[in-house]
CSV table of C-alpha atoms in Angstrom, one decimal:
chain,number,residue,atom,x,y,z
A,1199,UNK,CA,85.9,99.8,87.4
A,1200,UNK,CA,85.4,102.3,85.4
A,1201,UNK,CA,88.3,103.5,82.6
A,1202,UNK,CA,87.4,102.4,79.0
A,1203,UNK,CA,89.1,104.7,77.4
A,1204,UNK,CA,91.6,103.2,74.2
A,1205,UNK,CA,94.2,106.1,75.1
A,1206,UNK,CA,95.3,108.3,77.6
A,1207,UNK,CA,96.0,111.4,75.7
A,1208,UNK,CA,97.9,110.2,73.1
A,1209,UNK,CA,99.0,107.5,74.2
A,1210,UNK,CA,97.8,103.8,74.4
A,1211,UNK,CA,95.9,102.3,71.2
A,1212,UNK,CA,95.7,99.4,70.0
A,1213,UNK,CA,98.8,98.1,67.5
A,1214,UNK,CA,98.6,94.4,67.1
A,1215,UNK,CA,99.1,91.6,64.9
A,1216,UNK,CA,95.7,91.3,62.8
A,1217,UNK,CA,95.8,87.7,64.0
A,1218,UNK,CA,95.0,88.5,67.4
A,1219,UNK,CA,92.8,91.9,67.0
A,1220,UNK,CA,90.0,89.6,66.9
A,1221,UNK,CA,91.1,88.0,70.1
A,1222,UNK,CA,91.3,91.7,71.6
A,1223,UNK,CA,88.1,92.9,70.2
A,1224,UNK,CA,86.3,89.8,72.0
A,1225,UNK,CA,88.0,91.1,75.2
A,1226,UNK,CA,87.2,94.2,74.7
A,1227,UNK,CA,83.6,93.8,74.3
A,1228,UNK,CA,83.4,90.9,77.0
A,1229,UNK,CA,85.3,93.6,79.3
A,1230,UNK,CA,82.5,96.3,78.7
A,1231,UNK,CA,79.9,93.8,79.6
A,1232,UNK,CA,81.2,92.2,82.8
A,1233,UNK,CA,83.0,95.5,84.4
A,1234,UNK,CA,79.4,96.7,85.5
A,1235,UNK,CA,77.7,93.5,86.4
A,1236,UNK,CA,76.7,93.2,89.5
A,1237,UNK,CA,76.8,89.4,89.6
A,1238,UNK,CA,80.3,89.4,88.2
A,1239,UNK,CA,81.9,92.3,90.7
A,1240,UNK,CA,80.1,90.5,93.3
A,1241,UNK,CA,82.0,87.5,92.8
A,1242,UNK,CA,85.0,89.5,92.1
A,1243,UNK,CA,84.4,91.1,95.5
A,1244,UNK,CA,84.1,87.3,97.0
A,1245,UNK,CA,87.8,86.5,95.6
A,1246,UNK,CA,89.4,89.7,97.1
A,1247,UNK,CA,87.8,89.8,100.0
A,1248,UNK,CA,87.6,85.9,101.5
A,1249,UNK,CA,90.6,84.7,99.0
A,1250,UNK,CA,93.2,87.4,98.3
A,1251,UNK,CA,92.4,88.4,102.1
A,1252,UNK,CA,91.7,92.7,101.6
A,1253,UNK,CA,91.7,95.4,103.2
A,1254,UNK,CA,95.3,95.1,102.9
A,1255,UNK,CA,96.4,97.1,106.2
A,1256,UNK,CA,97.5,100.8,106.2
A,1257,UNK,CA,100.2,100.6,108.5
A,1258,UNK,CA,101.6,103.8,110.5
A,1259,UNK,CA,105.7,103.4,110.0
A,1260,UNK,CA,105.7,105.5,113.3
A,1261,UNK,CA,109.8,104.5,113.8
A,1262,UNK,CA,111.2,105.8,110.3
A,1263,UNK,CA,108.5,108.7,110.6
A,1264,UNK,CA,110.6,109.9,113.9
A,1265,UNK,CA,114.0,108.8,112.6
A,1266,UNK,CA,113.2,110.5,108.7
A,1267,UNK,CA,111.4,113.6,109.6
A,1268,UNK,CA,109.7,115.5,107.1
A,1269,UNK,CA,105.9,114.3,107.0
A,1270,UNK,CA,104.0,111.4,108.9
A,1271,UNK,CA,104.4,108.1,107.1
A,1272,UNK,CA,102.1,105.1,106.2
A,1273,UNK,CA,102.7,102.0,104.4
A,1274,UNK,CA,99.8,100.5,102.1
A,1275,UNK,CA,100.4,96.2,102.7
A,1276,UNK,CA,99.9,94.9,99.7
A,1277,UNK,CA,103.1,92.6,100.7
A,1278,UNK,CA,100.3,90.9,103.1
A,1279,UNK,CA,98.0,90.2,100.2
A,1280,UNK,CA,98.1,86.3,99.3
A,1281,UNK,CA,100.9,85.6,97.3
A,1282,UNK,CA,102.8,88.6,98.9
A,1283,UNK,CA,102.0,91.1,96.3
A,1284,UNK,CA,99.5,93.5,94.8
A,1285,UNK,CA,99.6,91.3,91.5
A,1286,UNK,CA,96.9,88.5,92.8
A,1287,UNK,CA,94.2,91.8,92.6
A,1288,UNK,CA,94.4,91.9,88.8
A,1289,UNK,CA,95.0,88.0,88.5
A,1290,UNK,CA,91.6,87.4,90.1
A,1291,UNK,CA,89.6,89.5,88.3
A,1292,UNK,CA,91.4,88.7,84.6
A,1293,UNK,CA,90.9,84.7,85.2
A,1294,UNK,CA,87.5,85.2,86.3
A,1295,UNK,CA,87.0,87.4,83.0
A,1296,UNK,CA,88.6,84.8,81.0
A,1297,UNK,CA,86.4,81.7,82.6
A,1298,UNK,CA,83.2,83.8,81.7
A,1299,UNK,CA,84.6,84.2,77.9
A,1300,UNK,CA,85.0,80.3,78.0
A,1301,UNK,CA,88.3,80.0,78.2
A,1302,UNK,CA,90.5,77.3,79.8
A,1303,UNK,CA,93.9,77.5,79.9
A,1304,UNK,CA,95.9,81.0,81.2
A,1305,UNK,CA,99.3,82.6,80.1
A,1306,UNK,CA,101.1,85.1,81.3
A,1307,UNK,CA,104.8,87.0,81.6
A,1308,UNK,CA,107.0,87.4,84.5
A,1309,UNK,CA,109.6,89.0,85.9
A,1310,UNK,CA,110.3,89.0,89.4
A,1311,UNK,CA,107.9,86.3,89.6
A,1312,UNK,CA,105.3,87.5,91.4
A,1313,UNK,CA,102.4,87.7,88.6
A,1314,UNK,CA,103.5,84.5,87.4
A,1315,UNK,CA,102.7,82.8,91.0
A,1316,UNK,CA,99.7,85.1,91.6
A,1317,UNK,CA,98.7,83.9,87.7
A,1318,UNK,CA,99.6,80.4,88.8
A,1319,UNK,CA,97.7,80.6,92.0
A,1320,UNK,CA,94.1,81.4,90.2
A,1321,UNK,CA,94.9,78.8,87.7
A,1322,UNK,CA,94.7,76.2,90.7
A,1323,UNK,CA,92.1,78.0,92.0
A,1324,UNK,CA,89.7,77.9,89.0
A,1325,UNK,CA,90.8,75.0,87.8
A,1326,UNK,CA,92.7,76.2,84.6
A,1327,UNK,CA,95.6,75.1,82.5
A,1328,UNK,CA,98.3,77.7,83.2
A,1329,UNK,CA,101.9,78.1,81.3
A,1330,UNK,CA,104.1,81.0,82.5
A,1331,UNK,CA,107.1,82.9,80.2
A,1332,UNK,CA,109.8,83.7,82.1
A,1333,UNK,CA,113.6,85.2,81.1
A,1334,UNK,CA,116.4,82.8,81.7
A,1335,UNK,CA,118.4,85.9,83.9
A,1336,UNK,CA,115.0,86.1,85.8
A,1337,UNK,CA,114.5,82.3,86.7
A,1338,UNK,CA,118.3,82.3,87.8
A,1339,UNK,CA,117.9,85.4,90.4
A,1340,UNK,CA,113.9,84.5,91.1
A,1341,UNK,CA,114.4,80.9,91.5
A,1342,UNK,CA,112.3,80.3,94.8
A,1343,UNK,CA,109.5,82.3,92.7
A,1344,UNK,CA,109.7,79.4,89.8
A,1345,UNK,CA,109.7,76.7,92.0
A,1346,UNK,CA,106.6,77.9,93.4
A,1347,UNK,CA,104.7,78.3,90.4
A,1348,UNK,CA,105.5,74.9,89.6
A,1349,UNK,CA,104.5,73.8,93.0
A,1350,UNK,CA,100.9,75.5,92.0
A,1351,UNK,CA,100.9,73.4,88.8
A,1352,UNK,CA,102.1,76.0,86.1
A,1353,UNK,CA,104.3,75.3,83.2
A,1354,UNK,CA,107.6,77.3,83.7
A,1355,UNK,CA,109.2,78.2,79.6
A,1356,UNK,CA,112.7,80.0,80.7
A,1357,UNK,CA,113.1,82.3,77.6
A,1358,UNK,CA,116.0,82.5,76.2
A,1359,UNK,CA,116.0,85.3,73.5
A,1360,UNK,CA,116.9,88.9,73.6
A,1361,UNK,CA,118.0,90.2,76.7
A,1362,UNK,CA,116.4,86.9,78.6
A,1363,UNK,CA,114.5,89.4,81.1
A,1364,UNK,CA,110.7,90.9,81.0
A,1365,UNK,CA,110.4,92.2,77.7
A,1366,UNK,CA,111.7,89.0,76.0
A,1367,UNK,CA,109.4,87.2,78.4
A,1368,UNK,CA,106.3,89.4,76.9
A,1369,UNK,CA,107.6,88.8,73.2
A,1370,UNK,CA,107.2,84.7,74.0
A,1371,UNK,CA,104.2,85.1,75.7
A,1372,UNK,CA,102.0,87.0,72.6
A,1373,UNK,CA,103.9,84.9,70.1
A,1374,UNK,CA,102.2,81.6,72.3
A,1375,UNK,CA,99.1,83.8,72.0
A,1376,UNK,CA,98.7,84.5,68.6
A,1377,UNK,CA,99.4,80.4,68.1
A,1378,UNK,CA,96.4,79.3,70.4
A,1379,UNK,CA,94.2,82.0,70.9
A,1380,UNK,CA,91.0,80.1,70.6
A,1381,UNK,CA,91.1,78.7,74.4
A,1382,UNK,CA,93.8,80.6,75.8
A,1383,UNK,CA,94.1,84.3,78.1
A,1384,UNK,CA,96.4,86.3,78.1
A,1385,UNK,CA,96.5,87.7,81.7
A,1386,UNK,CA,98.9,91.1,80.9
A,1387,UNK,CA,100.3,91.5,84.2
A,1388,UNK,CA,100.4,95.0,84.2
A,1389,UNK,CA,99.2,98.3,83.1
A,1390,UNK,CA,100.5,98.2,79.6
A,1391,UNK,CA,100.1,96.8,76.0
A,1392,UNK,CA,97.3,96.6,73.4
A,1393,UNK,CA,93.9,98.4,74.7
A,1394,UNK,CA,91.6,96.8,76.4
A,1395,UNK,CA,94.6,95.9,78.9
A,1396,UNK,CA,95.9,99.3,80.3
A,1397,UNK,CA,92.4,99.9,81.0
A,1398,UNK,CA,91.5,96.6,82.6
A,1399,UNK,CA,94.4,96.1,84.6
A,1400,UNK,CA,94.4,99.9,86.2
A,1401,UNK,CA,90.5,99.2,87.2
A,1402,UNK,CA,91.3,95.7,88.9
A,1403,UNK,CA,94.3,97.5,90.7
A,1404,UNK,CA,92.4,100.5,91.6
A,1405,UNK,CA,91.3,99.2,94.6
A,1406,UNK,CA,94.3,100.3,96.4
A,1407,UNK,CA,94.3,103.4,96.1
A,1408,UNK,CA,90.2,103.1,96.8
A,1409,UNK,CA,90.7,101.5,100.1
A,1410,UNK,CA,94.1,103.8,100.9
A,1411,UNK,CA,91.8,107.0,100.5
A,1412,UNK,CA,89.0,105.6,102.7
A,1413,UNK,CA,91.6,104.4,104.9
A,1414,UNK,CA,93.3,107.5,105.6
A,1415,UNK,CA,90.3,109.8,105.6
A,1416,UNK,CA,89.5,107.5,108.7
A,1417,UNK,CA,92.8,107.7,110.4
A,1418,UNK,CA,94.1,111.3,109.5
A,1419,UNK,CA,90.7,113.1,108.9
A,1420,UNK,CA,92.5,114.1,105.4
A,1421,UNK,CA,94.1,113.0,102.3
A,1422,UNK,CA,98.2,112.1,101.8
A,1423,UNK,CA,100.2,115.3,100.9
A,1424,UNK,CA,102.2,112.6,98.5
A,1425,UNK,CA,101.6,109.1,97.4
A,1426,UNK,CA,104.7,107.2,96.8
A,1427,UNK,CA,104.7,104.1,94.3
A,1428,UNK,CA,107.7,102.0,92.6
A,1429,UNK,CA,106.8,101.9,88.7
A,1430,UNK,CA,108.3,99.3,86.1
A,1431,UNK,CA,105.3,99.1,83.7
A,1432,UNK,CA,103.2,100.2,86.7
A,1433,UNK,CA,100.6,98.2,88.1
A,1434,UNK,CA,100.8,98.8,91.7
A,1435,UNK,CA,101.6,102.7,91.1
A,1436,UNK,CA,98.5,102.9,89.0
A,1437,UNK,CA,96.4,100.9,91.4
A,1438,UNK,CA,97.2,103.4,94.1
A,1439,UNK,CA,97.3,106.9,92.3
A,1440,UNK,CA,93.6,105.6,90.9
A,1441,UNK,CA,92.3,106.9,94.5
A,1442,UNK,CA,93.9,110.7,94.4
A,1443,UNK,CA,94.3,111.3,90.8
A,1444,UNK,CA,91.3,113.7,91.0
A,1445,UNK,CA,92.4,115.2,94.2
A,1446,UNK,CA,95.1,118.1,92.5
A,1447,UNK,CA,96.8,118.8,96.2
A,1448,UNK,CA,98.1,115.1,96.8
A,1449,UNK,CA,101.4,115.0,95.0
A,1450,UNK,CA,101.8,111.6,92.8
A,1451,UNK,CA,105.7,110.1,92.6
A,1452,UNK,CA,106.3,107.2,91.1
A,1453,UNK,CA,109.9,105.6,91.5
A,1454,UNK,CA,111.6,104.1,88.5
A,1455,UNK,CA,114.8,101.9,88.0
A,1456,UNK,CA,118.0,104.0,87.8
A,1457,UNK,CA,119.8,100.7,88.0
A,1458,UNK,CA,123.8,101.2,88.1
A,1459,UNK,CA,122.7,105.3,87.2
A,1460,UNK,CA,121.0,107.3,84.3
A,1461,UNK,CA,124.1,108.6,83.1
A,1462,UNK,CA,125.1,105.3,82.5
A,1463,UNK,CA,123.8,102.8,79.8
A,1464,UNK,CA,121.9,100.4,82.5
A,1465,UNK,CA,119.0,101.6,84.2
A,1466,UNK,CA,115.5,101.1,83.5
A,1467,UNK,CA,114.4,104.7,83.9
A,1468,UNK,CA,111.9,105.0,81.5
A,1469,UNK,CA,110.5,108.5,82.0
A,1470,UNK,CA,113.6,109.5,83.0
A,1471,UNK,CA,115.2,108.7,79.5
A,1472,UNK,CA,113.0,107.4,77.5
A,1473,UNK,CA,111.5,108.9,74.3
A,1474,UNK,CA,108.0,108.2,72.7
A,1475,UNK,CA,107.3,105.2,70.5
A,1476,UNK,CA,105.1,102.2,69.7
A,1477,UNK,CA,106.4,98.8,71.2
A,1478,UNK,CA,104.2,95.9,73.0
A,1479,UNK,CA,100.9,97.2,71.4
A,1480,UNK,CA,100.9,100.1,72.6
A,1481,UNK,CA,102.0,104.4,72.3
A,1482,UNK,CA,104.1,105.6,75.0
A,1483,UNK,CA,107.6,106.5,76.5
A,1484,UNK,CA,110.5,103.7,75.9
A,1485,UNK,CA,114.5,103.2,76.3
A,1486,UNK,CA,115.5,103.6,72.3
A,1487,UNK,CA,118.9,103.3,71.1
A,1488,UNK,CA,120.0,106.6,68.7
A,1489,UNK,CA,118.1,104.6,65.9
A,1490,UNK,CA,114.9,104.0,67.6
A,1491,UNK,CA,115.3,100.4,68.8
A,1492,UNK,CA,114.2,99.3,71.9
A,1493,UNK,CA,117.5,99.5,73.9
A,1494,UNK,CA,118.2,96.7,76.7
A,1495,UNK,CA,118.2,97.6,80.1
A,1496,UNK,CA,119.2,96.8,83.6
A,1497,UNK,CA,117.8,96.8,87.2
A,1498,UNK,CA,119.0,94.6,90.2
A,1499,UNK,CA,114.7,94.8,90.2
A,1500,UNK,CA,113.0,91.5,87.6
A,1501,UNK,CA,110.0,93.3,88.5
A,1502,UNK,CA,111.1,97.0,87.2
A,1503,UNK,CA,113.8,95.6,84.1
A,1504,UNK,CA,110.9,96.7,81.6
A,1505,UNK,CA,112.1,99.3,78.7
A,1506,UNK,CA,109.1,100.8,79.0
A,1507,UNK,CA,105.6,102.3,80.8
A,1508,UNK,CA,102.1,101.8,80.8
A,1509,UNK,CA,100.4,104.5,78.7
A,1510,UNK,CA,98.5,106.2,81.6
A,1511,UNK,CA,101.8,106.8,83.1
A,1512,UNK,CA,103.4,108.8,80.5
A,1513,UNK,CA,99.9,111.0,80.2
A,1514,UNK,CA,100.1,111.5,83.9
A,1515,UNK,CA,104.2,112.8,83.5
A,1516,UNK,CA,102.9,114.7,80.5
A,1517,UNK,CA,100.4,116.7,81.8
A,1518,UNK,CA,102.0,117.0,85.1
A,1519,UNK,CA,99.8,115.4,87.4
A,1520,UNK,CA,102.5,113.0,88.7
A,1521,UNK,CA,106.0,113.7,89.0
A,1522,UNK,CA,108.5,110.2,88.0
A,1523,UNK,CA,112.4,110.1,89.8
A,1524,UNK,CA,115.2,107.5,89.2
A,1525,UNK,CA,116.1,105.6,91.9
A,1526,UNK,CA,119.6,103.2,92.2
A,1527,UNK,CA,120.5,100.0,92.5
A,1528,UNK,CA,122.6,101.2,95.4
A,1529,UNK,CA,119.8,103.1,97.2
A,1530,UNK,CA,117.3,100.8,97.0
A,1531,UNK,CA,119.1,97.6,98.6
A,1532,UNK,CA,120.1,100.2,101.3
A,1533,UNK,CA,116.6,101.3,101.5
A,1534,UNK,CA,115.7,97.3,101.6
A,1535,UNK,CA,117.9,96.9,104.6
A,1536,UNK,CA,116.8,100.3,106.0
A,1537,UNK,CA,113.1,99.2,106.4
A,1538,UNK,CA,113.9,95.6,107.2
A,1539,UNK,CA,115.8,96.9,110.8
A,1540,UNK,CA,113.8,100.2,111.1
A,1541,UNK,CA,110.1,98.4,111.1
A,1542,UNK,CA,110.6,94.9,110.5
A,1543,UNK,CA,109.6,94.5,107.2
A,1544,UNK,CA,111.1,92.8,104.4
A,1545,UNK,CA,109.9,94.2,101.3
A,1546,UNK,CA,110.1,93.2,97.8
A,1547,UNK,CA,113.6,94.8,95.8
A,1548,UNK,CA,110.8,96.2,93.8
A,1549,UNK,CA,108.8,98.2,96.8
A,1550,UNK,CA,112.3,99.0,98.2
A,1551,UNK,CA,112.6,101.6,95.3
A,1552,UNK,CA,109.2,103.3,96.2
A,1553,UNK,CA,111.0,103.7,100.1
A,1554,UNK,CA,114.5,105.0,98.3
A,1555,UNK,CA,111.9,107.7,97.0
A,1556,UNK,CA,110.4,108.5,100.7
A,1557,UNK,CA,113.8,108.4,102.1
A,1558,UNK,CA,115.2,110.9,99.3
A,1559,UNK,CA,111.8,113.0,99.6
A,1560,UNK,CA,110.6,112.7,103.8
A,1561,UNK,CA,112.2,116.1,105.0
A,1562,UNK,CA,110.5,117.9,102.1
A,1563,UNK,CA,107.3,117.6,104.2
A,1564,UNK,CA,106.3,118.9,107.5
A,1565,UNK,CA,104.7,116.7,110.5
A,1566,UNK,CA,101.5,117.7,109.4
A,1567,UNK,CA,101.9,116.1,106.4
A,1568,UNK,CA,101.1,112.7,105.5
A,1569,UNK,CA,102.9,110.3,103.1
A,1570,UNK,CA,102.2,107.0,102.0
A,1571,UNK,CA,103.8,104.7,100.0
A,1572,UNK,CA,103.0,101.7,98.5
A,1573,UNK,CA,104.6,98.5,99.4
A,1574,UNK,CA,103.7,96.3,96.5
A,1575,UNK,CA,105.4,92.9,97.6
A,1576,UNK,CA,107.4,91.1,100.5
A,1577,UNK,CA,110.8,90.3,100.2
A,1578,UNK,CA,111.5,86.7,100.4
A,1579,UNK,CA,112.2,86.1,96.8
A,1580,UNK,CA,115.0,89.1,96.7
A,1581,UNK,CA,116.5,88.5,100.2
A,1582,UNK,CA,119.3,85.6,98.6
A,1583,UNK,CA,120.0,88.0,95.7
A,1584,UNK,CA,120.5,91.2,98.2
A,1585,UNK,CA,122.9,88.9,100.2
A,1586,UNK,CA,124.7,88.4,97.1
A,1587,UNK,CA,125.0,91.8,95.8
A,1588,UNK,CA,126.5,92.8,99.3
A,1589,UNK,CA,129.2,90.1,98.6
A,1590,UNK,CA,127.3,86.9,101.2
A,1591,UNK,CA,126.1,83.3,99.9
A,1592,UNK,CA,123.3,83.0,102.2
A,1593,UNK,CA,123.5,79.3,101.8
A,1594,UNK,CA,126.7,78.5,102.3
């Protein structure tokens, strides 16, 4: 842990109701004593290691590196994590934060529904009252997701304003923190809003790409020629690209939402499109209609139907250090089914756009090369709503 930093170039800040800059002030100053403590990472280091079950495996895909060509390919497991996603690494750490600032009850967004049962999951865990925001579109196509959450003993509110996805899921869940703020945590689920959260969230991550860099070092005897990560606000991508943002020769891709195409008006393709603004707390690149608004958008993806990016991200595109592409709808379901009967995984929708990317990028690289991507979730939650979108009803 280590990034305190309030912008990345100039993006990030801090743009917040006054009612609630007290609330991130406390945070702020709680994070800066805790991040270093040794009691506190040590117990931190308990949770990851004995509950959330890390290492996560660095897996040689040795089938799709043969059948792709192009460069040697690993996958980072973070689908093998508990709750079957990279999101219970920041969950852990932000609840445990939260307990040593006394407070007692956690909220958080969702979207595809993995933070909110990774949220949920600590909750039970540390004994805390936990309520979970989540967009009426999402609990429809993420219903297994919202079942389990309520399994874990979380309160599911299906919000129904807006566009009834992620960002109106956000929206609810600052308004219900800026109306109990005195025992509640926000636990941001990923690398965006108000500073301290960027920050936080991208050191609790980090240690995926920390372990992928020791990882490989030991298997290859060098680093990745390219590191391959889906990106919605950009959690997992962050988490990764932590461990080789310092190294200038491994090439940093992160894979965004193209939805039904750029050129279209639904995609999620932030970079891609997006222009620089002020929305959720926070400076940096956003879908905007021709007047500035926050435009809606579109992914088959919960986890990646965000308008816009955390800060970091849009500093790395801007000074070049990582390079953002577009992927479909289209290609990543094929690139879903692709893995699932190459190598036997099922991966989260999400993760499938980070393999899209490989697929689209593989032959760019020779056999001396290594790649790795990734793969931020399992697939279980997506598998009904793939067989849908192909034209089955997996339960009829």
């Amino acid at each position: 842990m280590n990034n305190t930093s309030a912008r990345f170039g100039e993006f990030g800040g801090q743009y917040m109701p006054e009612t609630l800059m007290n609330e991130v002030h406390d945070l702020e100053k709680a994070y800066a004593r805790y991040k270093d403590d040794p009691a506190f990472l040590e117990e931190f280091d308990v949770l990851l290691h004995e509950y959330a079950g890390r290492p996560s495996l660095m897996y040689h895909a040795a089938k799709m590196t043969q059948e792709l060509g192009g460069g040697k390919i690993y996958f980072k497991r973070e689908d093998l994590n508990h709750t079957g996603s990279h999101k219970i690494n920041n969950v852990l750490g932000q609840c445990l934060l939260a307990k040593k600032m006394g407070k007692t009850r956690v909220i958080a967004e969702t979207g595809a529904g993995q933070h909110g049962v990774a949220t949920a999951t600590a909750a039970a865990l540390m004994g805390m009252e936990c309520e979970i925001f989540m967009g009426k579109e999402d609990v429809k196509r993420q219903a297994l997701n919202v079942y389990r959450m309520e399994l874990l003993g979380a309160t599911v509110h299906s919000v129904t304003s807006g566009t009834m996805t992620l960002k109106d899921a956000i929206n609810e869940t600052m308004r219900e923190w800026c109306r109990r703020v005195e025992d509640t945590h926000y636990v941001v689920g990923s690398v965006v809003g108000p500073h301290p959260f960027p920050a936080i969230v991208a050191d609790l991550q980090s240690i995926i790409g920390k372990e992928s860099r020791e990882q490989i070092l030991q298997l290859e005897g060098k680093l990745p020629a390219a590191v391959i990560a889906c990106v919605g606000g950009g959690s997992n991508a962050m988490g990764i690209f932590r461990g080789f943002i310092a190294d200038e020769g491994v090439r940093l891709i992160g894979c965004e939402a193209a939805g039904k195409g750029v050129d279209t008006p639904e995609h999620a393709a932030t970079i891609t499109k997006g222009q620089k603004g002020v929305f959720h707390g926070m400076k940096s690149y956003f879908c905007q209609d021709e007047n500035g608004m926050i435009a809606p958008v579109y992914s088959i993806s919960a986890g990646l139907d965000y308008p816009g990016i955390g800060p970091e991200h849009s500093h790395l595109h801007d000074s070049r250090r990582a390079d953002y592409i577009a992927v479909t709808d289209e290609d990543a379901v094929s690139a879903f089914e692709y893995l699932a009967r190459s190598e036997g995984i099922i991966c989260a929708i999400e993760s499938a756009h980070a393999v899209a990317g490989l697929i689209r990028l593989a032959k760019e690289y020779t056999p001396d090369d290594v790649i790795i991507v990734n793969l931020s979730g399992r697939g279980d939650k997506d598998v009904a709503a793939i067989a849908r979108y192909r034209g089955r009803n997996v339960y009829e």
